[in-house]
């Protein structure tokens, strides 16, 4: 089994910053990609940012230029630095891991989500 432990959400004022972390553990042979998605009330889940095992980063259009994703390979941890936050960034942020098992099966795992609220 794989576990994803998310941290760093909370309440921040518009224009502020937050840093989210997601640590993966368990039966992971190799990582395809790891990253963050978000879902606001009444909206579909959308991409925030992902990063591959090789370090290639992909960002959602709504956050480009304001967020940076990075990773610590040794700790199977991904970080999301979010700056210049706007009220429309308010959502539950979910960590996602796509990985290969030792038997070469590709699997998907999601975290439980962490709330980010941007409000004055």
Tab-separated table of C-alpha atoms in Angstrom:
chain	number	residue	atom	x	y	z
A	1	UNK	CA	0.000	0.000	0.000
A	2	UNK	CA	0.976	3.593	-0.581
A	3	UNK	CA	0.354	6.506	1.727
A	4	UNK	CA	0.416	10.198	0.898
A	5	UNK	CA	0.749	12.651	3.775
A	6	UNK	CA	-0.144	16.229	2.877
A	7	UNK	CA	0.627	19.320	4.912
A	8	UNK	CA	0.801	23.089	4.626
A	9	UNK	CA	-2.746	24.167	3.873
A	10	UNK	CA	-4.511	26.920	5.743
A	11	UNK	CA	-5.887	30.444	5.646
A	12	UNK	CA	-3.917	33.172	3.912
A	13	UNK	CA	-4.669	36.720	2.836
A	14	UNK	CA	-4.822	37.685	-0.833
A	15	UNK	CA	-1.328	38.271	-2.137
A	16	UNK	CA	0.155	35.922	0.433
A	17	UNK	CA	2.081	32.675	0.056
A	18	UNK	CA	1.746	29.066	1.142
A	19	UNK	CA	3.911	26.005	0.766
A	20	UNK	CA	2.305	22.590	0.494
A	21	UNK	CA	4.142	19.332	1.042
A	22	UNK	CA	3.252	15.762	0.165
A	23	UNK	CA	5.307	12.800	1.330
A	24	UNK	CA	4.840	9.382	-0.210
A	25	UNK	CA	5.645	6.084	1.436
A	26	UNK	CA	4.982	2.426	0.813
A	27	UNK	CA	5.497	-0.043	-1.999
A	28	UNK	CA	6.766	2.343	-4.682
A	29	UNK	CA	9.264	0.956	-7.179
A	30	UNK	CA	9.534	4.097	-9.266
A	31	UNK	CA	7.673	7.357	-9.643
A	32	UNK	CA	6.096	8.381	-12.933
A	33	UNK	CA	4.937	11.737	-11.636
A	34	UNK	CA	3.764	13.419	-8.469
A	35	UNK	CA	1.879	16.617	-7.980
A	36	UNK	CA	-1.144	18.614	-6.977
A	37	UNK	CA	-4.694	19.042	-8.187
A	38	UNK	CA	-7.411	21.179	-6.642
A	39	UNK	CA	-11.171	21.252	-6.447
A	40	UNK	CA	-13.268	24.249	-5.516
A	41	UNK	CA	-16.922	23.918	-4.469
A	42	UNK	CA	-19.123	23.275	-7.481
A	43	UNK	CA	-16.172	22.917	-9.844
A	44	UNK	CA	-14.298	20.010	-11.392
A	45	UNK	CA	-10.920	18.921	-10.106
A	46	UNK	CA	-8.153	20.666	-12.037
A	47	UNK	CA	-4.413	20.420	-12.462
A	48	UNK	CA	-2.248	22.717	-10.371
A	49	UNK	CA	1.195	21.262	-11.039
A	50	UNK	CA	2.964	17.951	-11.503
A	51	UNK	CA	6.594	16.925	-11.704
A	52	UNK	CA	7.977	13.743	-13.236
A	53	UNK	CA	10.629	11.501	-11.784
A	54	UNK	CA	13.031	13.122	-14.219
A	55	UNK	CA	12.140	16.595	-13.032
A	56	UNK	CA	9.864	17.802	-15.828
A	57	UNK	CA	7.249	20.175	-14.418
A	58	UNK	CA	3.797	20.915	-15.792
A	59	UNK	CA	1.545	23.724	-14.572
A	60	UNK	CA	-2.123	24.519	-14.877
A	61	UNK	CA	-2.955	27.656	-16.847
A	62	UNK	CA	-4.632	29.332	-13.886
A	63	UNK	CA	-1.505	29.197	-11.712
A	64	UNK	CA	1.364	29.605	-14.183
A	65	UNK	CA	3.885	32.144	-12.985
A	66	UNK	CA	2.611	32.027	-9.415
A	67	UNK	CA	3.474	28.492	-8.288
A	68	UNK	CA	6.596	26.379	-8.347
A	69	UNK	CA	6.715	22.628	-7.856
A	70	UNK	CA	9.835	20.872	-6.634
A	71	UNK	CA	10.770	17.494	-5.198
A	72	UNK	CA	13.081	15.688	-2.852
A	73	UNK	CA	13.768	12.331	-4.453
A	74	UNK	CA	15.397	10.857	-1.386
A	75	UNK	CA	12.280	11.499	0.667
A	76	UNK	CA	9.700	10.896	-2.097
A	77	UNK	CA	8.315	14.300	-1.248
A	78	UNK	CA	6.920	17.009	-3.487
A	79	UNK	CA	6.571	20.668	-2.579
A	80	UNK	CA	4.281	23.337	-4.007
A	81	UNK	CA	5.258	26.939	-3.398
A	82	UNK	CA	2.302	29.210	-4.090
A	83	UNK	CA	2.742	32.975	-4.272
A	84	UNK	CA	0.474	35.920	-5.049
A	85	UNK	CA	-2.519	33.913	-3.935
A	86	UNK	CA	-5.982	35.023	-5.018
A	87	UNK	CA	-9.419	34.280	-3.558
A	88	UNK	CA	-10.098	32.082	-6.589
A	89	UNK	CA	-7.254	29.825	-5.456
A	90	UNK	CA	-9.464	28.725	-2.579
A	91	UNK	CA	-10.003	24.979	-2.896
A	92	UNK	CA	-9.143	21.597	-1.480
A	93	UNK	CA	-5.718	20.666	-2.785
A	94	UNK	CA	-5.066	16.978	-3.446
A	95	UNK	CA	-1.723	15.290	-3.808
A	96	UNK	CA	-1.488	12.715	-6.578
A	97	UNK	CA	1.139	10.042	-7.176
A	98	UNK	CA	1.387	7.888	-10.290
A	99	UNK	CA	3.923	5.144	-9.797
A	100	UNK	CA	5.097	1.696	-10.780
A	101	UNK	CA	5.044	-1.269	-8.450
A	102	UNK	CA	7.853	-3.797	-8.331
A	103	UNK	CA	5.743	-6.011	-10.620
A	104	UNK	CA	5.651	-3.178	-13.185
A	105	UNK	CA	2.018	-2.238	-12.638
A	106	UNK	CA	1.235	1.448	-13.005
A	107	UNK	CA	-0.981	2.729	-10.215
A	108	UNK	CA	-2.524	5.979	-9.054
A	109	UNK	CA	-2.811	7.211	-5.490
A	110	UNK	CA	-4.493	10.325	-4.099
A	111	UNK	CA	-4.123	12.088	-0.797
A	112	UNK	CA	-7.047	13.056	1.395
A	113	UNK	CA	-6.743	16.734	0.547
A	114	UNK	CA	-5.770	19.885	2.382
A	115	UNK	CA	-7.875	23.037	2.467
A	116	UNK	CA	-6.426	26.277	1.165
A	117	UNK	CA	-8.497	29.389	1.813
A	118	UNK	CA	-7.510	32.790	0.461
A	119	UNK	CA	-9.496	35.508	2.160
A	120	UNK	CA	-9.081	38.823	3.927
